[in-house]
PDB file of C-alpha atoms in Angstrom:
ATOM      1  CA  MET A 473      10.506  18.768 128.053  1.00 48.00           C
ATOM      2  CA  THR A 474      13.400  20.040 130.945  1.00 48.00           C
ATOM      3  CA  SER A 475      15.500  18.554 132.967  1.00 49.00           C
ATOM      4  CA  ARG A 476      13.657  19.146 136.150  1.00 54.00           C
ATOM      5  CA  SER A 477      10.747  17.676 134.565  1.00 69.00           C
ATOM      6  CA  PHE A 478      12.483  14.326 132.768  1.00 79.00           C
ATOM      7  CA  PRO A 479      14.836  11.788 134.817  1.00 88.00           C
ATOM      8  CA  LEU A 480      18.017  11.748 133.627  1.00 89.00           C
ATOM      9  CA  TRP A 481      18.049   8.196 133.797  1.00 88.00           C
ATOM     10  CA  LEU A 482      15.629   8.031 131.668  1.00 93.00           C
ATOM     11  CA  ALA A 483      16.610  10.538 128.953  1.00 92.00           C
ATOM     12  CA  LEU A 484      20.313   8.643 129.003  1.00 93.00           C
ATOM     13  CA  VAL A 485      18.193   4.917 128.808  1.00 93.00           C
ATOM     14  CA  PHE A 486      16.197   6.962 125.340  1.00 94.00           C
ATOM     15  CA  ALA A 487      19.557   8.111 124.268  1.00 93.00           C
ATOM     16  CA  MET A 488      20.657   4.829 124.306  1.00 93.00           C
ATOM     17  CA  LEU A 489      18.149   3.753 122.086  1.00 93.00           C
ATOM     18  CA  CYS A 490      18.931   5.888 119.738  1.00 90.00           C
ATOM     19  CA  GLY A 491      22.513   4.646 119.667  1.00 86.00           C
ATOM     20  CA  ALA A 492      20.872   0.930 118.950  1.00 88.00           C
ATOM     21  CA  GLY A 493      18.837   3.406 116.090  1.00 86.00           C
ATOM     22  CA  ILE A 494      22.588   4.499 115.027  1.00 81.00           C
ATOM     23  CA  ALA A 495      23.717   0.885 114.421  1.00 78.00           C
ATOM     24  CA  LEU A 496      20.594  -0.783 113.128  1.00 84.00           C
ATOM     25  CA  GLN A 497      20.679   2.079 110.367  1.00 84.00           C
ATOM     26  CA  SER A 498      24.588   2.059 109.879  1.00 78.00           C
ATOM     27  CA  ARG A 499      24.133  -2.042 108.945  1.00 78.00           C
ATOM     28  CA  ILE A 500      20.898  -0.955 106.797  1.00 87.00           C
ATOM     29  CA  ASN A 501      22.642   1.787 104.736  1.00 84.00           C
ATOM     30  CA  GLY A 502      25.916  -0.215 104.568  1.00 80.00           C
ATOM     31  CA  GLU A 503      24.492  -3.844 103.142  1.00 86.00           C
ATOM     32  CA  LEU A 504      22.018  -0.933 100.403  1.00 88.00           C
ATOM     33  CA  GLY A 505      26.264   0.658  99.669  1.00 86.00           C
ATOM     34  CA  SER A 506      27.174  -2.905  99.320  1.00 84.00           C
ATOM     35  CA  ARG A 507      24.717  -3.527  96.104  1.00 90.00           C
ATOM     36  CA  LEU A 508      24.698   0.044  94.989  1.00 91.00           C
ATOM     37  CA  GLY A 509      28.449  -0.401  95.010  1.00 88.00           C
ATOM     38  CA  ASP A 510      28.535   3.933  95.753  1.00 87.00           C
ATOM     39  CA  GLY A 511      28.140   4.458  99.971  1.00 85.00           C
ATOM     40  CA  VAL A 512      27.241   7.876  98.798  1.00 88.00           C
ATOM     41  CA  THR A 513      23.948   7.448  97.284  1.00 91.00           C
ATOM     42  CA  ALA A 514      22.933   4.813  99.731  1.00 90.00           C
ATOM     43  CA  ALA A 515      23.666   7.617 101.818  1.00 89.00           C
ATOM     44  CA  VAL A 516      20.809  10.212  99.856  1.00 92.00           C
ATOM     45  CA  ILE A 517      18.333   7.127  99.615  1.00 92.00           C
ATOM     46  CA  SER A 518      18.649   6.958 103.148  1.00 90.00           C
ATOM     47  CA  PHE A 519      18.338  10.935 104.221  1.00 90.00           C
ATOM     48  CA  GLY A 520      15.716  11.292 101.024  1.00 92.00           C
ATOM     49  CA  SER A 521      13.996   8.896 102.459  1.00 94.00           C
ATOM     50  CA  GLY A 522      13.355  10.335 105.694  1.00 93.00           C
ATOM     51  CA  LEU A 523      13.317  13.289 104.278  1.00 96.00           C
ATOM     52  CA  LEU A 524      10.186  12.251 101.881  1.00 96.00           C
ATOM     53  CA  ILE A 525       8.749  10.583 105.509  1.00 96.00           C
ATOM     54  CA  LEU A 526       9.340  14.725 107.046  1.00 96.00           C
ATOM     55  CA  ILE A 527       7.606  16.715 103.966  1.00 97.00           C
ATOM     56  CA  VAL A 528       4.286  14.293 105.135  1.00 96.00           C
ATOM     57  CA  ALA A 529       4.707  14.211 108.913  1.00 96.00           C
ATOM     58  CA  MET A 530       4.992  18.340 108.346  1.00 97.00           C
ATOM     59  CA  ALA A 531       1.842  18.524 106.063  1.00 96.00           C
ATOM     60  CA  ILE A 532      -0.230  17.220 108.388  1.00 96.00           C
ATOM     61  CA  ALA A 533       1.047  18.577 111.908  1.00 96.00           C
ATOM     62  CA  PRO A 534       0.172  22.116 112.428  1.00 96.00           C
ATOM     63  CA  ALA A 535       2.903  22.212 114.697  1.00 95.00           C
ATOM     64  CA  GLY A 536       5.434  21.189 112.512  1.00 96.00           C
ATOM     65  CA  ARG A 537       4.884  24.256 110.441  1.00 96.00           C
ATOM     66  CA  ARG A 538       4.125  26.763 112.968  1.00 97.00           C
ATOM     67  CA  GLY A 539       7.775  25.609 114.369  1.00 97.00           C
ATOM     68  CA  LEU A 540       8.969  26.005 110.775  1.00 97.00           C
ATOM     69  CA  ALA A 541       7.610  29.626 110.667  1.00 97.00           C
ATOM     70  CA  ARG A 542       9.125  30.313 113.740  1.00 97.00           C
ATOM     71  CA  VAL A 543      12.570  29.230 112.925  1.00 97.00           C
ATOM     72  CA  THR A 544      12.253  31.422 109.831  1.00 97.00           C
ATOM     73  CA  THR A 545      11.512  34.363 111.791  1.00 97.00           C
ATOM     74  CA  ALA A 546      14.502  33.545 114.467  1.00 96.00           C
ATOM     75  CA  LEU A 547      16.596  33.478 111.510  1.00 96.00           C
ATOM     76  CA  ARG A 548      15.639  36.685 109.671  1.00 96.00           C
ATOM     77  CA  SER A 549      16.060  38.674 112.845  1.00 96.00           C
ATOM     78  CA  ARG A 550      19.080  36.776 113.463  1.00 92.00           C
ATOM     79  CA  GLU A 551      17.779  35.803 116.769  1.00 93.00           C
ATOM     80  CA  LEU A 552      18.996  32.518 115.671  1.00 94.00           C
ATOM     81  CA  PRO A 553      22.083  32.220 113.950  1.00 94.00           C
ATOM     82  CA  TRP A 554      22.243  30.768 110.302  1.00 94.00           C
ATOM     83  CA  TRP A 555      24.836  28.065 111.300  1.00 94.00           C
ATOM     84  CA  TYR A 556      22.482  26.173 114.072  1.00 95.00           C
ATOM     85  CA  ALA A 557      20.175  25.882 111.267  1.00 95.00           C
ATOM     86  CA  VAL A 558      22.470  23.788 108.797  1.00 95.00           C
ATOM     87  CA  GLY A 559      23.534  20.819 111.748  1.00 94.00           C
ATOM     88  CA  GLY A 560      22.383  18.151 108.596  1.00 93.00           C
ATOM     89  CA  ALA A 561      25.154  19.346 107.491  1.00 94.00           C
ATOM     90  CA  ALA A 562      27.447  17.393 109.667  1.00 92.00           C
ATOM     91  CA  GLY A 563      25.989  14.108 108.889  1.00 84.00           C
ATOM     92  CA  ALA A 564      26.483  14.542 105.356  1.00 85.00           C
ATOM     93  CA  PHE A 565      30.181  15.344 105.999  1.00 86.00           C
ATOM     94  CA  LEU A 566      30.059  11.786 108.521  1.00 82.00           C
ATOM     95  CA  VAL A 567      29.096   9.942 105.089  1.00 77.00           C
ATOM     96  CA  LEU A 568      31.421  11.785 103.100  1.00 76.00           C
ATOM     97  CA  SER A 569      34.088  10.563 105.602  1.00 79.00           C
ATOM     98  CA  GLN A 570      33.404   7.152 105.261  1.00 72.00           C
ATOM     99  CA  GLY A 571      33.440   7.247 101.697  1.00 64.00           C
ATOM    100  CA  VAL A 572      36.808   8.244 101.447  1.00 66.00           C
ATOM    101  CA  ALA A 573      38.340   6.860 105.059  1.00 70.00           C
ATOM    102  CA  ALA A 574      36.538   4.028 106.050  1.00 64.00           C
ATOM    103  CA  ALA A 575      37.990   1.840 103.714  1.00 58.00           C
ATOM    104  CA  VAL A 576      41.390   2.476 104.312  1.00 65.00           C
ATOM    105  CA  LEU A 577      41.579   3.202 107.719  1.00 67.00           C
ATOM    106  CA  GLY A 578      39.051   0.094 108.638  1.00 62.00           C
ATOM    107  CA  VAL A 579      36.293   0.253 110.830  1.00 61.00           C
ATOM    108  CA  ALA A 580      38.402   0.249 114.008  1.00 61.00           C
ATOM    109  CA  LEU A 581      40.454   3.214 113.732  1.00 68.00           C
ATOM    110  CA  PHE A 582      37.785   4.787 111.890  1.00 72.00           C
ATOM    111  CA  THR A 583      35.247   4.187 114.595  1.00 75.00           C
ATOM    112  CA  VAL A 584      37.827   5.528 117.477  1.00 77.00           C
ATOM    113  CA  SER A 585      38.674   8.843 116.188  1.00 80.00           C
ATOM    114  CA  VAL A 586      34.464   9.296 115.419  1.00 83.00           C
ATOM    115  CA  VAL A 587      34.167   8.490 119.566  1.00 84.00           C
ATOM    116  CA  ALA A 588      37.301  10.781 119.949  1.00 85.00           C
ATOM    117  CA  GLY A 589      36.217  13.766 117.886  1.00 87.00           C
ATOM    118  CA  GLN A 590      33.223  13.828 119.719  1.00 88.00           C
ATOM    119  CA  THR A 591      33.565  13.481 123.261  1.00 89.00           C
ATOM    120  CA  VAL A 592      35.986  16.109 123.179  1.00 89.00           C
ATOM    121  CA  SER A 593      33.458  18.241 121.658  1.00 92.00           C
ATOM    122  CA  GLY A 594      30.600  16.883 123.679  1.00 92.00           C
ATOM    123  CA  LEU A 595      32.879  18.195 126.491  1.00 91.00           C
ATOM    124  CA  VAL A 596      33.466  21.406 125.068  1.00 91.00           C
ATOM    125  CA  LEU A 597      29.958  22.479 123.526  1.00 93.00           C
ATOM    126  CA  ASP A 598      29.362  21.547 127.210  1.00 93.00           C
ATOM    127  CA  ARG A 599      31.387  23.850 128.884  1.00 91.00           C
ATOM    128  CA  VAL A 600      30.649  26.641 126.703  1.00 91.00           C
ATOM    129  CA  GLY A 601      26.638  25.986 126.931  1.00 91.00           C
ATOM    130  CA  LEU A 602      26.428  25.691 123.189  1.00 89.00           C
ATOM    131  CA  GLY A 603      23.098  23.317 123.900  1.00 88.00           C
ATOM    132  CA  PRO A 604      19.736  24.456 124.988  1.00 86.00           C
ATOM    133  CA  GLY A 605      20.868  23.117 128.422  1.00 83.00           C
ATOM    134  CA  GLY A 606      23.207  26.113 129.007  1.00 87.00           C
ATOM    135  CA  ARG A 607      26.833  25.636 130.506  1.00 88.00           C
ATOM    136  CA  ARG A 608      28.095  22.138 131.917  1.00 88.00           C
ATOM    137  CA  PRO A 609      31.359  22.460 133.846  1.00 87.00           C
ATOM    138  CA  ILE A 610      33.908  19.901 133.401  1.00 87.00           C
ATOM    139  CA  THR A 611      33.855  18.188 136.409  1.00 88.00           C
ATOM    140  CA  PRO A 612      36.371  14.977 137.128  1.00 89.00           C
ATOM    141  CA  ALA A 613      33.586  12.921 136.797  1.00 89.00           C
ATOM    142  CA  ARG A 614      32.485  13.889 133.039  1.00 90.00           C
ATOM    143  CA  LEU A 615      36.052  13.566 131.668  1.00 91.00           C
ATOM    144  CA  ALA A 616      36.629  10.360 133.615  1.00 91.00           C
ATOM    145  CA  GLY A 617      33.544   9.221 131.697  1.00 90.00           C
ATOM    146  CA  ALA A 618      34.937  10.493 128.476  1.00 91.00           C
ATOM    147  CA  ILE A 619      38.173   9.203 128.719  1.00 92.00           C
ATOM    148  CA  ILE A 620      36.566   5.518 129.951  1.00 93.00           C
ATOM    149  CA  ALA A 621      34.382   6.171 127.007  1.00 89.00           C
ATOM    150  CA  LEU A 622      37.126   6.681 125.136  1.00 88.00           C
ATOM    151  CA  ALA A 623      39.130   3.579 126.386  1.00 90.00           C
ATOM    152  CA  ALA A 624      35.894   1.524 125.476  1.00 88.00           C
ATOM    153  CA  VAL A 625      35.386   2.064 122.201  1.00 85.00           C
ATOM    154  CA  THR A 626      39.469   1.287 121.788  1.00 84.00           C
ATOM    155  CA  TRP A 627      39.000  -2.269 123.334  1.00 87.00           C
ATOM    156  CA  ALA A 628      35.777  -2.885 121.898  1.00 80.00           C
ATOM    157  CA  VAL A 629      37.531  -2.574 118.503  1.00 74.00           C
ATOM    158  CA  SER A 630      41.193  -3.852 118.758  1.00 77.00           C
ATOM    159  CA  SER A 631      40.876  -6.739 117.586  1.00 70.00           C
ATOM    160  CA  GLN A 632      40.316  -5.154 113.976  1.00 64.00           C
ATOM    161  CA  PHE A 633      43.488  -2.822 113.961  1.00 65.00           C
ATOM    162  CA  GLY A 634      45.698  -3.517 111.190  1.00 62.00           C
ATOM    163  CA  GLY A 635      48.676  -1.658 110.476  1.00 58.00           C
ATOM    164  CA  GLY A 636      49.882   0.191 107.521  1.00 58.00           C
ATOM    165  CA  VAL A 637      47.747   3.068 107.054  1.00 59.00           C
ATOM    166  CA  PRO A 638      47.685   7.009 106.907  1.00 65.00           C
ATOM    167  CA  VAL A 639      47.232   8.168 110.186  1.00 62.00           C
ATOM    168  CA  TRP A 640      46.754  11.966 109.133  1.00 70.00           C
ATOM    169  CA  LEU A 641      44.156  10.729 107.284  1.00 73.00           C
ATOM    170  CA  MET A 642      42.700   9.431 110.879  1.00 73.00           C
ATOM    171  CA  LEU A 643      41.674  13.491 110.369  1.00 82.00           C
ATOM    172  CA  LEU A 644      38.457  13.045 108.783  1.00 82.00           C
ATOM    173  CA  PRO A 645      36.286  10.908 110.996  1.00 83.00           C
ATOM    174  CA  LEU A 646      38.507  13.515 113.668  1.00 86.00           C
ATOM    175  CA  ILE A 647      36.839  16.878 112.429  1.00 89.00           C
ATOM    176  CA  ALA A 648      33.505  13.985 111.539  1.00 86.00           C
ATOM    177  CA  GLY A 649      32.854  13.604 115.092  1.00 87.00           C
ATOM    178  CA  LEU A 650      33.497  16.758 116.229  1.00 91.00           C
ATOM    179  CA  GLY A 651      30.707  17.537 113.540  1.00 92.00           C
ATOM    180  CA  LEU A 652      28.839  14.709 115.750  1.00 88.00           C
ATOM    181  CA  GLY A 653      28.615  16.719 118.676  1.00 91.00           C
ATOM    182  CA  TRP A 654      27.823  19.980 117.271  1.00 94.00           C
ATOM    183  CA  GLN A 655      24.930  18.676 115.131  1.00 93.00           C
ATOM    184  CA  GLN A 656      22.970  17.734 118.485  1.00 91.00           C
ATOM    185  CA  ALA A 657      23.842  20.777 120.297  1.00 93.00           C
ATOM    186  CA  VAL A 658      22.511  23.099 117.266  1.00 95.00           C
ATOM    187  CA  ASN A 659      19.705  20.624 116.529  1.00 94.00           C
ATOM    188  CA  GLY A 660      18.487  21.350 120.265  1.00 94.00           C
ATOM    189  CA  GLN A 661      19.058  25.002 119.512  1.00 94.00           C
ATOM    190  CA  VAL A 662      16.560  24.679 116.702  1.00 96.00           C
ATOM    191  CA  ARG A 663      14.071  23.127 118.772  1.00 95.00           C
ATOM    192  CA  VAL A 664      13.862  25.038 121.511  1.00 94.00           C
ATOM    193  CA  VAL A 665      13.348  28.084 119.161  1.00 96.00           C
ATOM    194  CA  ALA A 666      10.744  26.132 116.935  1.00 96.00           C
ATOM    195  CA  GLU A 667       9.110  24.352 120.105  1.00 95.00           C
ATOM    196  CA  SER A 668       8.347  21.359 117.718  1.00 95.00           C
ATOM    197  CA  ALA A 669      11.087  18.651 117.590  1.00 95.00           C
ATOM    198  CA  LEU A 670       9.716  17.465 114.284  1.00 96.00           C
ATOM    199  CA  THR A 671      10.440  20.615 112.573  1.00 97.00           C
ATOM    200  CA  ALA A 672      14.754  20.633 114.028  1.00 96.00           C
ATOM    201  CA  THR A 673      14.597  16.947 112.623  1.00 96.00           C
ATOM    202  CA  PHE A 674      13.062  18.642 109.397  1.00 97.00           C
ATOM    203  CA  ILE A 675      15.608  21.153 108.819  1.00 97.00           C
ATOM    204  CA  ASN A 676      18.378  18.820 109.868  1.00 95.00           C
ATOM    205  CA  PHE A 677      16.846  16.489 107.065  1.00 95.00           C
ATOM    206  CA  ALA A 678      16.747  18.908 104.387  1.00 96.00           C
ATOM    207  CA  VAL A 679      19.917  20.429 104.991  1.00 96.00           C
ATOM    208  CA  GLY A 680      21.526  16.745 104.930  1.00 94.00           C
ATOM    209  CA  THR A 681      20.227  15.719 101.962  1.00 95.00           C
ATOM    210  CA  THR A 682      20.677  19.004  99.751  1.00 96.00           C
ATOM    211  CA  VAL A 683      24.505  18.596 101.170  1.00 94.00           C
ATOM    212  CA  LEU A 684      24.516  15.209  99.397  1.00 93.00           C
ATOM    213  CA  LEU A 685      22.707  15.695  96.335  1.00 96.00           C
ATOM    214  CA  VAL A 686      25.960  18.042  95.462  1.00 95.00           C
ATOM    215  CA  LEU A 687      28.098  14.758  96.534  1.00 91.00           C
ATOM    216  CA  MET A 688      26.035  12.174  94.544  1.00 93.00           C
ATOM    217  CA  ALA A 689      26.500  14.591  91.822  1.00 95.00           C
ATOM    218  CA  VAL A 690      29.730  15.299  91.626  1.00 93.00           C
ATOM    219  CA  ASP A 691      30.385  10.972  92.699  1.00 90.00           C
ATOM    220  CA  TRP A 692      27.960   9.696  89.340  1.00 95.00           C
ATOM    221  CA  SER A 693      30.430  12.454  86.966  1.00 96.00           C
ATOM    222  CA  ILE A 694      33.785  10.949  88.486  1.00 93.00           C
ATOM    223  CA  ARG A 695      32.819   7.274  89.032  1.00 91.00           C
ATOM    224  CA  GLY A 696      28.990   6.552  86.745  1.00 94.00           C
ATOM    225  CA  LEU A 697      25.844   5.529  88.182  1.00 94.00           C
ATOM    226  CA  PRO A 698      25.630   2.945  90.718  1.00 93.00           C
ATOM    227  CA  ASN A 699      24.060  -0.785  90.862  1.00 94.00           C
ATOM    228  CA  PRO A 700      20.184  -0.712  90.294  1.00 95.00           C
ATOM    229  CA  LEU A 701      18.538  -0.541  93.141  1.00 94.00           C
ATOM    230  CA  PRO A 702      18.336  -3.646  94.654  1.00 94.00           C
ATOM    231  CA  ALA A 703      14.411  -5.067  95.844  1.00 93.00           C
ATOM    232  CA  GLU A 704      14.282  -5.732  99.576  1.00 94.00           C
ATOM    233  CA  PRO A 705      12.232  -3.151 101.573  1.00 93.00           C
ATOM    234  CA  TRP A 706      14.066  -3.348 104.727  1.00 92.00           C
ATOM    235  CA  LEU A 707      16.836  -1.983 102.424  1.00 91.00           C
ATOM    236  CA  TYR A 708      14.753   1.663 102.529  1.00 93.00           C
ATOM    237  CA  ALA A 709      14.190   1.756 106.347  1.00 92.00           C
ATOM    238  CA  GLY A 710      17.839   4.004 106.901  1.00 89.00           C
ATOM    239  CA  GLY A 711      16.067   7.364 106.899  1.00 91.00           C
ATOM    240  CA  ALA A 712      12.639   6.188 108.734  1.00 93.00           C
ATOM    241  CA  ILE A 713      14.857   4.818 111.759  1.00 91.00           C
ATOM    242  CA  GLY A 714      16.778   8.062 111.255  1.00 90.00           C
ATOM    243  CA  CYS A 715      13.694  10.626 111.609  1.00 93.00           C
ATOM    244  CA  VAL A 716      12.995   9.147 115.267  1.00 92.00           C
ATOM    245  CA  PHE A 717      16.746   9.103 116.488  1.00 87.00           C
ATOM    246  CA  ILE A 718      17.242  12.787 115.419  1.00 91.00           C
ATOM    247  CA  ALA A 719      14.345  13.874 116.652  1.00 93.00           C
ATOM    248  CA  THR A 720      14.795  11.936 120.245  1.00 93.00           C
ATOM    249  CA  ALA A 721      17.947  13.810 119.743  1.00 92.00           C
ATOM    250  CA  ALA A 722      16.991  17.325 119.822  1.00 92.00           C
ATOM    251  CA  LEU A 723      14.883  16.265 122.590  1.00 91.00           C
ATOM    252  CA  LEU A 724      17.285  14.518 125.180  1.00 93.00           C
ATOM    253  CA  VAL A 725      20.407  17.130 124.355  1.00 92.00           C
ATOM    254  CA  ARG A 726      18.301  19.506 127.000  1.00 89.00           C
ATOM    255  CA  VAL A 727      18.901  17.544 129.422  1.00 91.00           C
ATOM    256  CA  THR A 728      21.844  15.628 129.172  1.00 92.00           C
ATOM    257  CA  GLY A 729      24.113  18.342 127.386  1.00 91.00           C
ATOM    258  CA  VAL A 730      25.816  16.930 124.360  1.00 92.00           C
ATOM    259  CA  LEU A 731      28.892  14.558 126.527  1.00 92.00           C
ATOM    260  CA  LEU A 732      25.961  12.519 128.107  1.00 92.00           C
ATOM    261  CA  LEU A 733      23.920  12.323 124.782  1.00 93.00           C
ATOM    262  CA  GLY A 734      27.000  11.272 123.233  1.00 91.00           C
ATOM    263  CA  LEU A 735      28.386   8.374 125.870  1.00 92.00           C
ATOM    264  CA  ALA A 736      24.738   7.335 125.778  1.00 93.00           C
ATOM    265  CA  THR A 737      24.578   6.839 121.896  1.00 91.00           C
ATOM    266  CA  VAL A 738      27.999   5.447 121.727  1.00 87.00           C
ATOM    267  CA  ALA A 739      27.001   2.763 124.972  1.00 90.00           C
ATOM    268  CA  GLY A 740      23.940   1.887 122.680  1.00 88.00           C
ATOM    269  CA  GLN A 741      26.104   1.510 119.684  1.00 82.00           C
ATOM    270  CA  LEU A 742      28.215  -0.899 120.821  1.00 83.00           C
ATOM    271  CA  VAL A 743      25.094  -3.313 122.351  1.00 88.00           C
ATOM    272  CA  THR A 744      22.918  -3.228 119.600  1.00 85.00           C
ATOM    273  CA  ALA A 745      26.486  -3.875 117.204  1.00 79.00           C
ATOM    274  CA  LEU A 746      27.582  -7.033 119.421  1.00 84.00           C
ATOM    275  CA  LEU A 747      23.981  -8.081 119.731  1.00 85.00           C
ATOM    276  CA  LEU A 748      23.937  -7.809 115.869  1.00 81.00           C
ATOM    277  CA  ASP A 749      27.310  -9.656 115.269  1.00 78.00           C
ATOM    278  CA  VAL A 750      25.978 -12.327 117.773  1.00 82.00           C
ATOM    279  CA  PHE A 751      22.412 -13.027 116.157  1.00 84.00           C
ATOM    280  CA  ALA A 752      23.072 -11.804 112.697  1.00 78.00           C
ATOM    281  CA  PRO A 753      26.490 -11.905 111.740  1.00 75.00           C
ATOM    282  CA  THR A 754      27.899 -11.124 108.725  1.00 63.00           C
ATOM    283  CA  SER A 755      30.758 -12.543 108.942  1.00 64.00           C
ATOM    284  CA  THR A 756      32.294 -16.367 110.207  1.00 71.00           C
ATOM    285  CA  GLN A 757      34.461 -15.096 112.537  1.00 71.00           C
ATOM    286  CA  PRO A 758      33.650 -15.470 116.523  1.00 79.00           C
ATOM    287  CA  VAL A 759      32.880 -12.225 118.255  1.00 77.00           C
ATOM    288  CA  ALA A 760      36.165 -11.134 120.530  1.00 79.00           C
ATOM    289  CA  PHE A 761      35.760 -11.528 124.335  1.00 86.00           C
ATOM    290  CA  SER A 762      37.380  -7.642 123.292  1.00 84.00           C
ATOM    291  CA  THR A 763      33.951  -6.197 121.828  1.00 83.00           C
ATOM    292  CA  ILE A 764      32.462  -7.910 124.922  1.00 88.00           C
ATOM    293  CA  GLY A 765      34.473  -6.229 127.450  1.00 89.00           C
ATOM    294  CA  GLY A 766      34.818  -2.902 125.728  1.00 87.00           C
ATOM    295  CA  THR A 767      30.183  -2.479 125.410  1.00 87.00           C
ATOM    296  CA  LEU A 768      30.495  -2.995 128.888  1.00 91.00           C
ATOM    297  CA  LEU A 769      32.804  -1.044 129.480  1.00 91.00           C
ATOM    298  CA  ALA A 770      30.772   1.969 127.446  1.00 89.00           C
ATOM    299  CA  LEU A 771      28.206   1.554 129.974  1.00 91.00           C
ATOM    300  CA  VAL A 772      30.719   1.844 132.922  1.00 93.00           C
ATOM    301  CA  ALA A 773      31.437   5.637 131.361  1.00 91.00           C
ATOM    302  CA  VAL A 774      27.908   6.588 131.596  1.00 91.00           C
ATOM    303  CA  ALA A 775      27.013   5.838 134.154  1.00 90.00           C
ATOM    304  CA  VAL A 776      30.426   7.572 135.808  1.00 92.00           C
ATOM    305  CA  ALA A 777      29.794  10.751 133.786  1.00 90.00           C
ATOM    306  CA  SER A 778      26.434  11.176 134.854  1.00 84.00           C
ATOM    307  CA  VAL A 779      26.221  10.378 138.660  1.00 74.00           C
ATOM    308  CA  ARG A 780      28.061  13.617 139.957  1.00 58.00           C
ATOM    309  CA  TRP A 781      25.508  15.822 137.463  1.00 44.00           C
ATOM    310  CA  GLY A 782      22.419  13.530 138.477  1.00 42.00           C
ATOM    311  CA  ARG A 783      23.169  13.905 142.037  1.00 43.00           C
ATOM    312  CA  ARG A 784      23.369  18.150 142.101  1.00 44.00           C
ATOM    313  CA  ALA A 785      20.397  18.190 139.528  1.00 42.00           C
ATOM    314  CA  ALA A 786      18.190  16.209 142.050  1.00 38.00           C
ATOM    315  CA  ARG A 787      19.396  18.512 144.480  1.00 41.00           C
ATOM    316  CA  GLY A 788      18.274  21.662 142.297  1.00 40.00           C
TER     317      GLY A 788
END
């Protein structure tokens, strides 16, 4: 798939669907972590179940195995830098920051910090050309879209803000957000080398699961074992959802670039989170107007950031 053969608007629609998957996965993993009393173990189950699905897929699909051979050869010849293949560690770090910082900061500040890091990394990584789509300049439209997106998320979660939290702790989710943009860029590069989104997704989950297993071992040694596993099957769907949106993002980043991919997924997350709060609420509090307004503003941010680049690509 190339930027010429796949329209930008359709790529943004799929990116928003990726964001919807992230929001749904967060709700599922959050509930699983609550039942277990251990967010790290819940993350291991999510990553690990996704990895099992991908192992089966790799066994069935020859293209995935050929892609893994290509990546191995590229790593050995140093055609592909080793750090391109460890994008899954960024997902593991996000989980770690959730466990350490989210409860103290609150969901609002945590979310704003992650999105701020993701937006900045999207601008920078597109500018230096780390993603498979090459360099994309920081145009006024892209910069405006990034600023609007940050304002949108801040507005959407403003009703949840509280005082008395250590500001320095916001560095953890900020770094996690920076890592998300990097993860999308390097996963896209791995997909290009492998010629297979399945291979890139498999490597991402293998690395992330390995990192989380180490964290879980440390967590268990300090806090003890989690609660027994719950019986509801839907609580174990997070890994399958993750397989879909990681693979899709690895395909889309070549078309959208890192910034637009991040903005569209954030918009998809906000829209889906809003729908979940309306139709499947976890609290008795009504949905705040700021949540609705911020979600709509996030859609505006995607449109603003993409309009000039989309016209330029159409002329090219």
